[in-house]
Coordinates of N, CA and C in Angstrom, one line a residue:
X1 N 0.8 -1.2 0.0 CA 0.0 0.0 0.0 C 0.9 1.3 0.0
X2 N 2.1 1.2 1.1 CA 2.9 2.3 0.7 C 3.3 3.0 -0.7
X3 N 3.8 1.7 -1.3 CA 3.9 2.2 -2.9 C 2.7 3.5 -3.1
X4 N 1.8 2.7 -3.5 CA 0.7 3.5 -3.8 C 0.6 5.3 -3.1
X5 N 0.8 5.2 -1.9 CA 0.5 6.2 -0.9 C 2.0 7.1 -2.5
X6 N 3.1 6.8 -2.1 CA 4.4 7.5 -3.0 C 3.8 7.6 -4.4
X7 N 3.0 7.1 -5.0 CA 2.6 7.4 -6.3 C 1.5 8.2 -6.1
X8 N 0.8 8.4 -5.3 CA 0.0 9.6 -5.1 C 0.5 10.9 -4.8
X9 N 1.4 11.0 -4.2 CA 1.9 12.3 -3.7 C 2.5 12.7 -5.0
X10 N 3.5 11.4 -5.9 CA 4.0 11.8 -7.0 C 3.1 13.1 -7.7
X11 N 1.7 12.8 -7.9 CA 0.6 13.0 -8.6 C 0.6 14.9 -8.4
X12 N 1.3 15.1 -7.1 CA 0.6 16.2 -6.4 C 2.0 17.0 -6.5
X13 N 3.0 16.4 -5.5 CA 4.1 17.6 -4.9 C 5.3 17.1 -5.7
X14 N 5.6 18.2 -6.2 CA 7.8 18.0 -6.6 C 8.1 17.9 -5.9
X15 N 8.5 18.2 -4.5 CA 9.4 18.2 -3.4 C 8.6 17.1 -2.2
X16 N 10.2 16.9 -1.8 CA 9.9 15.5 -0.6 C 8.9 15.8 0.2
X17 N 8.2 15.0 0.9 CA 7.5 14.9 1.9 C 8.1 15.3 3.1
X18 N 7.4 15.8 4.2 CA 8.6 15.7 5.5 C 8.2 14.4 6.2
X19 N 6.5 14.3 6.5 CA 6.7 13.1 7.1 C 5.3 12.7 6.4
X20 N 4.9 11.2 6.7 CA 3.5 10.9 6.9 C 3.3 9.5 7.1
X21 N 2.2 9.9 8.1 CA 1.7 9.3 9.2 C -0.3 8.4 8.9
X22 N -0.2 7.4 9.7 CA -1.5 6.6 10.0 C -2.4 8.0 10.6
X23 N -3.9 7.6 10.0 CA -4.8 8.7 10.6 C -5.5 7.8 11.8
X24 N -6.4 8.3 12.6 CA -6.9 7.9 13.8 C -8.5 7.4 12.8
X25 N -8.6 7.5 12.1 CA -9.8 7.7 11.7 C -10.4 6.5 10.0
X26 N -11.4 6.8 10.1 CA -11.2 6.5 8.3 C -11.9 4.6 8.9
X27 N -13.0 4.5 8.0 CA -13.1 3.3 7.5 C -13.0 2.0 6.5
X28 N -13.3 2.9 5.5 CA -13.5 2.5 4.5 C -12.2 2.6 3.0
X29 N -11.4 3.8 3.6 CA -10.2 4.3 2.7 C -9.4 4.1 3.8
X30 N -8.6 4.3 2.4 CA -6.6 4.0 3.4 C -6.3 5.7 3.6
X31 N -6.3 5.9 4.1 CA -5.8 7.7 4.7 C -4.5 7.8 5.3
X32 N -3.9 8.9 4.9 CA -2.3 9.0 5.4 C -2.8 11.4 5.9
X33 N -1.9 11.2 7.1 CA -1.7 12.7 7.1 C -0.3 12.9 6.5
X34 N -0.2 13.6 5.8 CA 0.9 14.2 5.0 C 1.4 15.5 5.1
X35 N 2.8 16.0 5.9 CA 3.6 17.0 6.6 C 4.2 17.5 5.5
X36 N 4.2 18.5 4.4 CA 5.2 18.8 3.5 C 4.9 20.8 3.5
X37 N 5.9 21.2 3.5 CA 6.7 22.7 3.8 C 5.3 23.6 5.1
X38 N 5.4 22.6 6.1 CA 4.9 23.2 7.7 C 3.3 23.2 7.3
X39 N 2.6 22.4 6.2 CA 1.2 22.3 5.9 C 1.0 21.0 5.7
X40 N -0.2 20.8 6.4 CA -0.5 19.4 6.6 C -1.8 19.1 5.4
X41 N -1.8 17.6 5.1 CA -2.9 17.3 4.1 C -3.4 15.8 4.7
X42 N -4.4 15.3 3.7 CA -4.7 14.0 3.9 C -4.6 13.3 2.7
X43 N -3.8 12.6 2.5 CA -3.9 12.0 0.8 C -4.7 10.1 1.3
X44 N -5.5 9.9 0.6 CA -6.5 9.2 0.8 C -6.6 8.1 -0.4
X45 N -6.5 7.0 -0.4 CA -6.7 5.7 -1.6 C -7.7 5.5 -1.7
X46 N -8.7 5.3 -2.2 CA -10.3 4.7 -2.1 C -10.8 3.6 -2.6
X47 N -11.4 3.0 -1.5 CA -11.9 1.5 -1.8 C -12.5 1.3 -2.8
X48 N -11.9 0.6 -4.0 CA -12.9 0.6 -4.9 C -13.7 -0.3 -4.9
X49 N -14.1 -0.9 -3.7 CA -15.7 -0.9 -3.8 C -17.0 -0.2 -3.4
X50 N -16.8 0.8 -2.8 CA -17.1 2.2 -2.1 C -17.2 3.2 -2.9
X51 N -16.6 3.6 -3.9 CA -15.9 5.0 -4.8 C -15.5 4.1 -5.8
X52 N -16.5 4.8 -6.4 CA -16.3 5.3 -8.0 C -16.1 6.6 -8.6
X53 N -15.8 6.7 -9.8 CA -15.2 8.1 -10.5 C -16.2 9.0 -10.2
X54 N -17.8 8.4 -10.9 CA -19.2 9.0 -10.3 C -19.0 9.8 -9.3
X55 N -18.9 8.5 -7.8 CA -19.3 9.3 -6.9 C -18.4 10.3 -6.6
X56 N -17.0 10.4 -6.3 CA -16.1 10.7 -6.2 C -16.3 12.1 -7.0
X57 N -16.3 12.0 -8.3 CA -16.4 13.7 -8.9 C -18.0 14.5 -8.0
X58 N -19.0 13.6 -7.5 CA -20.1 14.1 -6.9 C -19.3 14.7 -5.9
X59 N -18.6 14.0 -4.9 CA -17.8 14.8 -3.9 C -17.1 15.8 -3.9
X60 N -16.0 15.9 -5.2 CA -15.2 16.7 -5.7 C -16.7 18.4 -5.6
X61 N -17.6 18.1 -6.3 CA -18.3 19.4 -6.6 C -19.1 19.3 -5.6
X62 N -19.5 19.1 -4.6 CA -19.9 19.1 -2.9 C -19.5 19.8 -2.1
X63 N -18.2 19.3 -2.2 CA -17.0 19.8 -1.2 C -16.9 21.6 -2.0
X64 N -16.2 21.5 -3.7 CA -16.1 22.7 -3.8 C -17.2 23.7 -3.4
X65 N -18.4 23.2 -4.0 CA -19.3 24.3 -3.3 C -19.4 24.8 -1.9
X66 N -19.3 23.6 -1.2 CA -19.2 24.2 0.6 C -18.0 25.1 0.7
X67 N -17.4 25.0 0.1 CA -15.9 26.2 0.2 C -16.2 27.6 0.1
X68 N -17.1 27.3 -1.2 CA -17.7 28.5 -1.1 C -18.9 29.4 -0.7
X69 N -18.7 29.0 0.1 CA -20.2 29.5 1.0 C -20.5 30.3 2.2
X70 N -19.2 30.2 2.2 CA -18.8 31.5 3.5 C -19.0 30.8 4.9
X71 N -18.9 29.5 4.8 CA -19.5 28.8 5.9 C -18.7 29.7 7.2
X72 N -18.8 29.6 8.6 CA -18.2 30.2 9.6 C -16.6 28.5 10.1
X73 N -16.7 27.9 9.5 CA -15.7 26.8 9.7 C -14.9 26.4 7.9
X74 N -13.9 25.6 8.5 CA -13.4 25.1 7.6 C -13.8 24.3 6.7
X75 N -13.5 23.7 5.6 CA -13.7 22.7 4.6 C -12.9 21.9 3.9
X76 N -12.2 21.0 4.1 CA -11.0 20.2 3.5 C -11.3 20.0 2.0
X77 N -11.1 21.0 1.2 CA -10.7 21.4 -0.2 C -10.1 20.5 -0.7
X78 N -10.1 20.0 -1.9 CA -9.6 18.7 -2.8 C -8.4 19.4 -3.6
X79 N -7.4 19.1 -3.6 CA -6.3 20.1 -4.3 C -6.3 19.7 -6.1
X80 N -5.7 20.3 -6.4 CA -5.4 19.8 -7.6 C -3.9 19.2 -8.0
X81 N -4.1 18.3 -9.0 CA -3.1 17.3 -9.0 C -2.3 18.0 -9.8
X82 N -0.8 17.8 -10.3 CA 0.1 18.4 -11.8 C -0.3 18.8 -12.5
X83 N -1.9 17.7 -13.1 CA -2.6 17.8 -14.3 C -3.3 18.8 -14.2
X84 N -3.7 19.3 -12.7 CA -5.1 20.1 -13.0 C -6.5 19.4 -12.3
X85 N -6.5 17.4 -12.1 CA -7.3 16.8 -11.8 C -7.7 17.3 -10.4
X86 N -8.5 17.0 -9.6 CA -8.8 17.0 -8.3 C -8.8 15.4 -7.7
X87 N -8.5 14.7 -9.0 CA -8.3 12.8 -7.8 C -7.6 12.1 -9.1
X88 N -6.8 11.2 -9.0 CA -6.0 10.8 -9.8 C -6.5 9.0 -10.1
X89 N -6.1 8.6 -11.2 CA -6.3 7.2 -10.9 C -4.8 6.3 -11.1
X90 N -4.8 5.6 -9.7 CA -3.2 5.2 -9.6 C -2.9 3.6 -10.8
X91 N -1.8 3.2 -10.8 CA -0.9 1.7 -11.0 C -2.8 0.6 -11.1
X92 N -2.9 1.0 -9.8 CA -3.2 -0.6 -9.4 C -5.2 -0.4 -10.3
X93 N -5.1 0.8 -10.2 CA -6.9 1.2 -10.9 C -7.3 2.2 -9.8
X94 N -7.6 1.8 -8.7 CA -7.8 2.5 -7.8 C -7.6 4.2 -7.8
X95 N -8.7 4.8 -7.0 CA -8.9 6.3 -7.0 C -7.9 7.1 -5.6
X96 N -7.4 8.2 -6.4 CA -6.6 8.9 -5.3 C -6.7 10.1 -5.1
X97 N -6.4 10.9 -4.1 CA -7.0 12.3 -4.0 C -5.9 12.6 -2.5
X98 N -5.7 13.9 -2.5 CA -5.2 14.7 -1.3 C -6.1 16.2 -0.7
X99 N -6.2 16.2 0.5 CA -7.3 17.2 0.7 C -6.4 17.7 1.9
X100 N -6.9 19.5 1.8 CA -6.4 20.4 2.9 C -6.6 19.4 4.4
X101 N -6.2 19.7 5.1 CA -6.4 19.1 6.8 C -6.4 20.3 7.6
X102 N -7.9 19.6 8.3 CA -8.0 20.7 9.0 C -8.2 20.7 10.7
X103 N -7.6 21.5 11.3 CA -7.0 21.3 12.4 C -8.5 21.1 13.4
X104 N -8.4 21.0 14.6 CA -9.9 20.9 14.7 C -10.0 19.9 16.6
X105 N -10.9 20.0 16.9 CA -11.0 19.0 18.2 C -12.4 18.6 18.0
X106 N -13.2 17.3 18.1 CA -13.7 16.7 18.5 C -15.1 17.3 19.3
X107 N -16.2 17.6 19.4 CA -16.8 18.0 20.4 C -17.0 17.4 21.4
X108 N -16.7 18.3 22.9 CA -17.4 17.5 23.6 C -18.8 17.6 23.8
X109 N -19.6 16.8 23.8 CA -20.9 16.9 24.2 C -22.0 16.6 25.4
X110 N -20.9 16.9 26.3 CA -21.3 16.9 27.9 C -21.3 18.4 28.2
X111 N -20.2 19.2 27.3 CA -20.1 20.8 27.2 C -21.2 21.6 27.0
X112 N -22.0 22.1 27.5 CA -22.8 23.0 27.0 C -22.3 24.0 25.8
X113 N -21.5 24.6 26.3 CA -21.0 25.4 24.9 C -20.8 24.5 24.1
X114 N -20.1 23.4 23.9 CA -19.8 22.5 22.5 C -20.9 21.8 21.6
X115 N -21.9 21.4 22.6 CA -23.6 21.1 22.3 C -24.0 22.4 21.3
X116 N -24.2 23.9 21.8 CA -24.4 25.0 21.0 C -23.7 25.2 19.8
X117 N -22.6 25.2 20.1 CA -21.8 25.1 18.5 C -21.8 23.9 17.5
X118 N -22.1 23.2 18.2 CA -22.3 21.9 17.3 C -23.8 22.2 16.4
X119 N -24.3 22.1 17.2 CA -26.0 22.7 16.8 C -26.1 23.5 15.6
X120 N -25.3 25.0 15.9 CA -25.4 26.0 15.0 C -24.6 25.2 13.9
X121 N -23.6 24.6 13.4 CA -22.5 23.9 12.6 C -23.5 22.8 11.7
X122 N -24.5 22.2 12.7 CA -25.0 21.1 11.7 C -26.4 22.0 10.9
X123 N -26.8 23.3 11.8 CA -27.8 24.0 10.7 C -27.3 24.9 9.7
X124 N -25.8 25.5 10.0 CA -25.7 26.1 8.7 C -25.2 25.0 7.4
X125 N -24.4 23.9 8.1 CA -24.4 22.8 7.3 C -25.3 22.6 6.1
X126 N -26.9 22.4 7.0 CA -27.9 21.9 6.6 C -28.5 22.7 5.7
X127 N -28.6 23.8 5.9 CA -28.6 25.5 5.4 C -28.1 24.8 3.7
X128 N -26.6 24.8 3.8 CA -26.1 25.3 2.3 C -26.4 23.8 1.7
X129 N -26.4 22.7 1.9 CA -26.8 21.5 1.6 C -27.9 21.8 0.4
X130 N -29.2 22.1 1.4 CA -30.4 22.3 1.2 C -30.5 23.5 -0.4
X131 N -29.3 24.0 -0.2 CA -29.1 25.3 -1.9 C -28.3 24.5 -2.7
X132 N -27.4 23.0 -2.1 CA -26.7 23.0 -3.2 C -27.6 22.0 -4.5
X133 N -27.5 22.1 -6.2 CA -27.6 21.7 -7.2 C -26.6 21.1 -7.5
X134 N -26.8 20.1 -8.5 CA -25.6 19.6 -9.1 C -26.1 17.8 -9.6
X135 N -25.5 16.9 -9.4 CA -25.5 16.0 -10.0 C -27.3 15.4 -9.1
X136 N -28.2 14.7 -9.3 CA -29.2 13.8 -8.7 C -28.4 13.3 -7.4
X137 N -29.0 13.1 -6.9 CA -28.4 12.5 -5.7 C -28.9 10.9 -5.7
X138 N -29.9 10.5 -6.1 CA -30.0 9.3 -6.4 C -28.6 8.2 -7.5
X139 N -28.7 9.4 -8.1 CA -27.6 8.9 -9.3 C -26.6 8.7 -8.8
X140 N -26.2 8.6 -7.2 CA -24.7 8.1 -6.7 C -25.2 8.0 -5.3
X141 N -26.4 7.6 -4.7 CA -26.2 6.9 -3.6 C -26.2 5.5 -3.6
X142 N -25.6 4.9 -3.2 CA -25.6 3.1 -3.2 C -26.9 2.7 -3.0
X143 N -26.7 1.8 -2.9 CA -28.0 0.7 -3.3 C -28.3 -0.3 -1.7
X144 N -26.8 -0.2 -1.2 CA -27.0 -1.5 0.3 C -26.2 -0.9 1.0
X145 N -26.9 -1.0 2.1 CA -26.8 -0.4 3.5 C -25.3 -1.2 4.0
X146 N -24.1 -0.9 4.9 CA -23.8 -2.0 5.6 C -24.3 -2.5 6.1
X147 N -25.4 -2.3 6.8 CA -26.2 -3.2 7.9 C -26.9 -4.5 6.7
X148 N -26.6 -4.2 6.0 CA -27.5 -5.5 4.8 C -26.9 -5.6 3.4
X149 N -25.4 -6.2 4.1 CA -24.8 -6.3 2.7 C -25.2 -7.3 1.8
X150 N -25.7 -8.4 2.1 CA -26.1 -9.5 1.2 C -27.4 -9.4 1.2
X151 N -28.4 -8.2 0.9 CA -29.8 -7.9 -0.1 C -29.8 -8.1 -1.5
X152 N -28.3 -7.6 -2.4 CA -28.2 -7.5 -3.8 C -27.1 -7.4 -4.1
X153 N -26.4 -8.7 -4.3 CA -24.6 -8.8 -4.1 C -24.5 -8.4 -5.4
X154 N -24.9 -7.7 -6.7 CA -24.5 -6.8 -7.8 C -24.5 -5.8 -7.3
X155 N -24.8 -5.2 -6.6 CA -24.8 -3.7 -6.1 C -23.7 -3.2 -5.2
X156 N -23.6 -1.7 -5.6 CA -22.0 -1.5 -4.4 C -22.6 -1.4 -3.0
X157 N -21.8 -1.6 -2.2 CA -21.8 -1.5 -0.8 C -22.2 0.3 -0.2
X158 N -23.0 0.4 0.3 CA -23.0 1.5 0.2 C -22.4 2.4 2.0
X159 N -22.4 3.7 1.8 CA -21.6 4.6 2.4 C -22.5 5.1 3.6
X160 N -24.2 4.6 3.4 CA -24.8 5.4 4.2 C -24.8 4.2 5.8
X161 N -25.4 5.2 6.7 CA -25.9 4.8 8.3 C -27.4 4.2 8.1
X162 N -27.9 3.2 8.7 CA -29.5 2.8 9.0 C -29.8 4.3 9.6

């Protein structure tokens, strides 16, 4: 997998990496945090049974739009590759991408203040969601739940929660 991880960055930076590290996080993809000139990123492999080019460019124009929205928080931006791409496809087939990282803590939710901010965060969320256009959203949600992966073993596995 490392290979892979060095053929992605290829995709992205001239210059060495300083470091990169296992994320705490992540299910479904292989995620690395990536340390190069005192700016951190996430460069990301995607399961290709999860991600397809489809959904993947749906996210690519998701994400851009939330960037621009003036949200009051950050947005981990999809960079662009040498080419110009925003996700590369590596060696093995599989989909690649590096995104801003953004600094950040966890809420607590025993906090009253963190409960409030969280609140206001998932309605402006909800807010620019509810404006965004673009591709059907049918047209790239999966078909099977994890909770019921063997309903329709042709169909991809899908991304969503019961």
């Amino acid at each position: 997998m490392e290979h892979l991880f060095q053929e992605l960055l290829q995709h992205y930076f001239n210059e060495p990496v300083h470091s990169m590290g296992n994320v705490p996080f992540g299910m479904t993809n292989d995620s690395r945090i990536v340390v190069l000139n005192q700016s951190k990123y996430v460069a990301r492999i995607y399961n290709r049974h999860t991600k397809n080019e489809e959904r993947l460019q749906f996210e690519v124009e998701l994400t851009a739009y939330l960037e621009h929205c003036s949200l009051s928080f950050g947005v981990p931006g999809f960079l662009s590759s040498k080419d110009g791409s925003k996700y590369v496809i590596l060696s093995d087939g599989s989909l690649g991408s590096i995104t801003r990282f953004i600094e950040g803590e966890v809420p607590d939710l025993l906090r009253n203040s963190d409960v409030l901010s969280y609140g206001q965060t998932v309605g402006e969320i909800s807010y620019a969601l509810q404006q965004f256009s673009s591709v059907p959203v049918d047209s790239v949600r999966p078909t099977i739940a994890f909770h019921d992966p063997y309903s329709n073993s042709s169909a991809v596995v899908s991304e969503e929660h019961p």
